[in-house]
Amino acid sequence: MEQPVLPEPGSTERTRLRRIPEKAVTDREVLHAILDAGLVAHVGIVDENGQPYVVPVAYARDGDRILFHGSTGSRLFRRLADGAPTCVTVTLLDGLVLARSAFESSMHYRGAMALGTCTVLMDEQKDDALRRISDHLLPGRWDDIRSPSRKERVSTLVLALPLDEVSVKVSDGMPDDVEEDRDRPVWAGVVPIREVFGAPLPDEAGAAFPVPDYVSGWTR
Amino acid sequence: MEQPVLPEPGSTERTRLRRIPEKAVTDREVLHAILDAGLVAHVGIVDENGQPYVVPVAYARDGDRILFHGSTGSRLFRRLADGAPTCVTVTLLDGLVLARSAFESSMHYRGAMALGTCTVLMDEQKDDALRRISDHLLPGRWDDIRSPSRKERVSTLVLALPLDEVSVKVSDGMPDDVEEDRDRPVWAGVVPIREVFGAPLPDEAGAAFPVPDYVSGWTR
């Protein structure tokens, strides 16, 4: 388990995991599956004084890039539009790992991190990206709602980050206790965590219409 | 709803929300509740070349500071130990907001962000912080497991970030559609999301012991 991770396409000196390399996964399908399963990404942006900010965003994967949007009025997002380096991280928490020592106690998770600089999407590409973000978060919804107006599109900054420099970590095993802890007389294992949808709650005018089939079919 | 947010204790020019100020909440109890409900925080760290990284961590709140840990072998965590500025963000996703336009479609969330520099905790403070992080993630577990050995403690960097400069955002309303969309003949409202625990899965040796009451009692 402690073998060094060999460089793979998409892995660089910056994203090659130095800690816990056995949790590093370089399969691009796993990367895509993580990004497709997440709903929120955390974007790192550094301001003009070197202060980092970590901002949650809705996003979508489009092939080998991540699409996300912000307000054109946000000074942080404008920095990304100007080519500031960024990091976009998606973390899916899958469970708690109850080992027999504090040190080995941990979490099950799937995590993807992408480093790079963003491209600002314009015109048809921008419209397409907005639809993709909606389709990722609210599949089936787009055709039922009003498309962005010219004014709304102008106030929205749509960014694309290529998945060129990425790292993927998956922790999904049973507790990895050291030999001398294994006889400890205590329950040990994993408590799974998952997200579930609750019953849809309509607003006042929405209650006059049936819950759409696409909403009833959403699962996590 | 579009009133400017007045400066409050804990709010600075850097954390005063410029976008969507109606979602900003300055109540310290709300801040504490968000941090106490989350399991994973995302930490922003800038490397020596100005590249940001966003790293998921386990954490705990201790009064008005956030405690988290990393490996002493991690070059990124060592930067935090050396006083590099950071941002710690906790985001709780509570639901999907299905408005009648793409622009107003969004998410229910509770989010907290803290900016500052970390203190490295040593000796008794370090031991206390490790227990607090365990108690936050795995309440009741500590007394059943082996405490960190000297070697494990040495390899663990424990950091504290004060909650001095913070912003809190809560989005929990029904869709905020513009007037001309309100007659659209479509269901609209909110689909709640929550995390749930699945049935505990023991490892081979752990199956010989009953699931502890503290685990059976965990709820999200």
Coordinates of N, CA, C and O in Angstrom, one line a residue, chain B residues 21-98:
Chain B
P21 N -26.0 40.7 -0.3 CA -25.9 41.0 1.2 C -27.1 40.5 2.0 O -26.9 40.2 3.2
E22 N -28.2 40.3 1.4 CA -29.4 39.8 2.2 C -29.1 38.4 2.7 O -29.8 37.9 3.6
K23 N -28.2 37.7 2.2 CA -27.9 36.3 2.7 C -26.8 36.4 3.8 O -26.5 35.3 4.3
A24 N -26.3 37.5 4.1 CA -25.3 37.6 5.1 C -25.9 37.6 6.5 O -26.9 38.3 6.7
V25 N -25.4 36.8 7.4 CA -25.9 36.8 8.7 C -24.7 37.0 9.7 O -23.7 36.4 9.5
T26 N -24.9 37.9 10.6 CA -23.8 38.2 11.4 C -23.9 37.6 12.9 O -23.0 37.9 13.7
D27 N -24.9 36.9 13.1 CA -25.2 36.4 14.5 C -24.1 35.3 14.8 O -24.0 34.3 14.0
R28 N -23.4 35.5 15.9 CA -22.4 34.5 16.2 C -22.9 33.2 16.6 O -22.3 32.1 16.3
E29 N -24.1 33.1 17.1 CA -24.8 31.8 17.4 C -25.0 31.0 16.1 O -24.8 29.8 16.1
V30 N -25.3 31.7 15.0 CA -25.5 31.0 13.7 C -24.2 30.5 13.2 O -24.0 29.4 12.8
L31 N -23.1 31.3 13.3 CA -21.8 30.9 13.0 C -21.4 29.6 13.7 O -20.9 28.6 13.1
H32 N -21.6 29.7 15.0 CA -21.2 28.5 15.8 C -22.1 27.3 15.4 O -21.5 26.2 15.3
A33 N -23.3 27.4 15.2 CA -24.2 26.3 14.8 C -23.8 25.7 13.5 O -23.8 24.5 13.3
I34 N -23.4 26.5 12.5 CA -22.9 26.0 11.2 C -21.6 25.2 11.5 O -21.5 24.0 11.0
L35 N -20.7 25.7 12.2 CA -19.4 25.0 12.4 C -19.6 23.8 13.2 O -18.9 22.7 13.0
D36 N -20.6 23.8 14.1 CA -20.8 22.6 14.9 C -21.6 21.5 14.1 O -21.5 20.3 14.5
A37 N -22.3 21.9 13.1 CA -23.0 20.9 12.3 C -22.2 20.3 11.2 O -22.5 19.2 10.7
G38 N -21.1 21.0 10.7 CA -20.3 20.4 9.6 C -19.3 19.4 10.1 O -19.0 19.3 11.2
L39 N -19.0 18.5 9.1 CA -18.0 17.5 9.4 C -16.7 17.8 8.7 O -15.6 17.3 9.1
V40 N -16.7 18.4 7.5 CA -15.6 18.7 6.7 C -15.4 20.2 6.5 O -16.4 20.9 6.2
A41 N -14.2 20.7 6.6 CA -14.0 22.1 6.3 C -13.0 22.1 5.1 O -12.3 21.2 4.8
H42 N -13.1 23.2 4.3 CA -12.1 23.3 3.2 C -11.2 24.5 3.5 O -11.6 25.6 3.8
V43 N -9.9 24.2 3.5 CA -8.8 25.1 3.9 C -8.1 25.6 2.7 O -7.7 24.8 1.8
G44 N -8.0 26.9 2.6 CA -7.2 27.5 1.5 C -5.8 27.8 1.9 O -5.6 28.4 2.9
I45 N -4.9 27.3 1.1 CA -3.4 27.5 1.3 C -2.7 28.0 0.1 O -3.0 27.4 -1.0
V46 N -1.9 29.0 0.1 CA -1.2 29.5 -1.0 C 0.2 29.1 -1.0 O 0.9 29.3 0.0
D47 N 0.7 28.5 -2.1 CA 2.1 28.0 -2.1 C 3.0 29.2 -2.4 O 2.6 30.3 -2.6
E48 N 4.3 28.9 -2.4 CA 5.3 29.9 -2.6 C 5.3 30.6 -3.9 O 5.8 31.7 -4.1
N49 N 4.5 30.0 -4.9 CA 4.4 30.7 -6.2 C 3.0 31.4 -6.4 O 2.7 31.8 -7.5
G50 N 2.3 31.4 -5.3 CA 1.0 32.1 -5.4 C -0.2 31.2 -5.9 O -1.3 31.7 -6.1
Q51 N 0.1 29.9 -6.0 CA -0.9 28.9 -6.4 C -1.7 28.6 -5.2 O -1.2 28.1 -4.2
P52 N -3.1 28.8 -5.2 CA -3.9 28.3 -4.1 C -4.2 26.8 -4.2 O -4.3 26.3 -5.3
Y53 N -4.4 26.2 -3.0 CA -4.8 24.8 -2.9 C -6.0 24.9 -1.9 O -6.0 25.6 -1.0
V54 N -7.0 24.0 -2.2 CA -8.2 23.9 -1.4 C -8.2 22.5 -0.9 O -8.4 21.5 -1.7
V55 N -8.0 22.3 0.4 CA -7.8 21.0 1.0 C -8.9 20.7 2.0 O -9.1 21.5 3.0
P56 N -9.6 19.5 1.9 CA -10.6 19.2 2.9 C -9.9 18.7 4.2 O -9.0 17.9 4.1
V57 N -10.5 19.1 5.3 CA -10.0 18.6 6.6 C -11.1 18.3 7.6 O -12.2 18.9 7.5
A58 N -10.8 17.4 8.5 CA -11.7 17.3 9.7 C -11.3 18.4 10.6 O -10.2 18.9 10.6
Y59 N -12.3 18.9 11.4 CA -12.0 20.0 12.3 C -13.0 20.0 13.5 O -13.8 19.1 13.6
A60 N -12.8 20.9 14.4 CA -13.8 21.1 15.5 C -13.8 22.6 15.8 O -12.8 23.3 15.6
R61 N -14.9 23.0 16.4 CA -14.9 24.4 16.9 C -14.6 24.3 18.4 O -15.1 23.5 19.1
D62 N -13.7 25.2 18.9 CA -13.5 25.3 20.3 C -13.7 26.8 20.7 O -12.8 27.6 20.4
G63 N -14.9 27.1 21.2 CA -15.2 28.5 21.5 C -15.1 29.3 20.2 O -15.8 29.0 19.3
D64 N -14.3 30.3 20.2 CA -14.2 31.2 19.0 C -13.0 30.9 18.2 O -12.3 31.8 17.7
R65 N -12.7 29.7 18.0 CA -11.6 29.3 17.1 C -11.9 27.9 16.5 O -12.7 27.2 17.0
I66 N -11.3 27.7 15.3 CA -11.5 26.4 14.6 C -10.1 25.7 14.8 O -9.1 26.2 14.6
L67 N -10.3 24.4 15.2 CA -9.1 23.5 15.3 C -9.1 22.5 14.2 O -10.1 21.9 13.8
F68 N -7.9 22.3 13.6 CA -7.8 21.2 12.6 C -6.4 20.7 12.5 O -5.5 21.3 13.1
H69 N -6.2 19.6 11.9 CA -4.9 19.0 11.9 C -4.5 18.5 10.5 O -5.3 18.3 9.6
G70 N -3.2 18.4 10.4 CA -2.6 17.9 9.1 C -1.3 17.2 9.5 O -1.0 17.0 10.7
S71 N -0.6 16.7 8.5 CA 0.7 16.0 8.7 C 1.8 17.1 8.8 O 1.8 18.0 8.0
T72 N 2.7 16.8 9.7 CA 3.9 17.7 9.8 C 4.7 17.5 8.5 O 5.6 18.4 8.2
G73 N 4.5 16.5 7.8 CA 5.3 16.2 6.5 C 4.7 17.0 5.3 O 5.2 16.9 4.2
S74 N 3.5 17.6 5.5 CA 2.9 18.3 4.4 C 3.4 19.7 4.2 O 3.4 20.5 5.1
R75 N 4.0 19.9 3.0 CA 4.6 21.3 2.8 C 3.5 22.3 2.9 O 3.7 23.5 3.3
L76 N 2.2 22.0 2.5 CA 1.2 23.0 2.6 C 0.8 23.4 4.0 O 0.7 24.5 4.4
F77 N 0.7 22.3 4.8 CA 0.3 22.6 6.2 C 1.5 23.3 7.0 O 1.3 24.1 7.8
R78 N 2.7 23.0 6.5 CA 3.9 23.7 7.1 C 3.8 25.2 6.8 O 4.2 26.0 7.6
R79 N 3.3 25.5 5.7 CA 3.1 27.0 5.4 C 2.2 27.6 6.4 O 2.4 28.8 6.8
L80 N 1.1 26.9 6.7 CA 0.2 27.5 7.7 C 0.9 27.6 9.0 O 0.7 28.6 9.8
A81 N 1.7 26.6 9.4 CA 2.4 26.7 10.7 C 3.4 27.9 10.7 O 3.6 28.5 11.7
D82 N 3.9 28.2 9.5 CA 4.8 29.4 9.4 C 4.1 30.7 9.3 O 4.7 31.7 9.1
G83 N 2.7 30.7 9.4 CA 2.0 32.0 9.5 C 1.4 32.5 8.2 O 1.0 33.6 8.1
A84 N 1.4 31.6 7.2 CA 0.8 32.0 5.9 C -0.7 32.3 6.1 O -1.4 31.6 6.9
P85 N -1.3 33.3 5.5 CA -2.7 33.6 5.6 C -3.6 32.4 5.1 O -3.2 31.8 4.1
T86 N -4.7 32.2 5.7 CA -5.6 31.1 5.3 C -7.0 31.5 5.3 O -7.4 32.6 5.8
C87 N -7.8 30.7 4.7 CA -9.3 30.8 4.7 C -9.8 29.4 5.0 O -9.5 28.5 4.3
V88 N -10.7 29.3 6.0 CA -11.4 28.0 6.3 C -12.9 28.2 6.1 O -13.5 29.1 6.6
T89 N -13.4 27.4 5.2 CA -14.8 27.5 4.8 C -15.5 26.2 5.1 O -15.1 25.1 4.8
V90 N -16.7 26.3 5.7 CA -17.6 25.2 6.0 C -18.9 25.5 5.3 O -19.5 26.5 5.5
T91 N -19.3 24.6 4.4 CA -20.5 24.7 3.6 C -21.5 23.6 3.9 O -21.1 22.4 3.7
L92 N -22.7 23.8 4.3 CA -23.7 22.8 4.5 C -24.8 23.0 3.4 O -25.4 24.1 3.4
L93 N -24.9 22.0 2.6 CA -25.9 22.0 1.5 C -27.2 21.5 2.1 O -27.3 20.4 2.5
D94 N -28.3 22.4 2.0 CA -29.5 22.0 2.6 C -30.7 21.8 1.6 O -31.7 21.3 2.0
G95 N -30.4 22.1 0.4 CA -31.5 21.9 -0.6 C -31.3 22.5 -1.9 O -30.3 23.3 -2.1
L96 N -32.2 22.2 -2.9 CA -32.1 22.8 -4.2 C -33.3 23.7 -4.3 O -34.4 23.3 -3.9
V97 N -33.1 24.9 -4.9 CA -34.2 25.8 -5.0 C -34.6 25.9 -6.5 O -33.8 26.3 -7.3
L98 N -35.8 25.4 -6.7 CA -36.3 25.4 -8.1 C -37.2 26.6 -8.4 O -38.4 26.6 -8.0

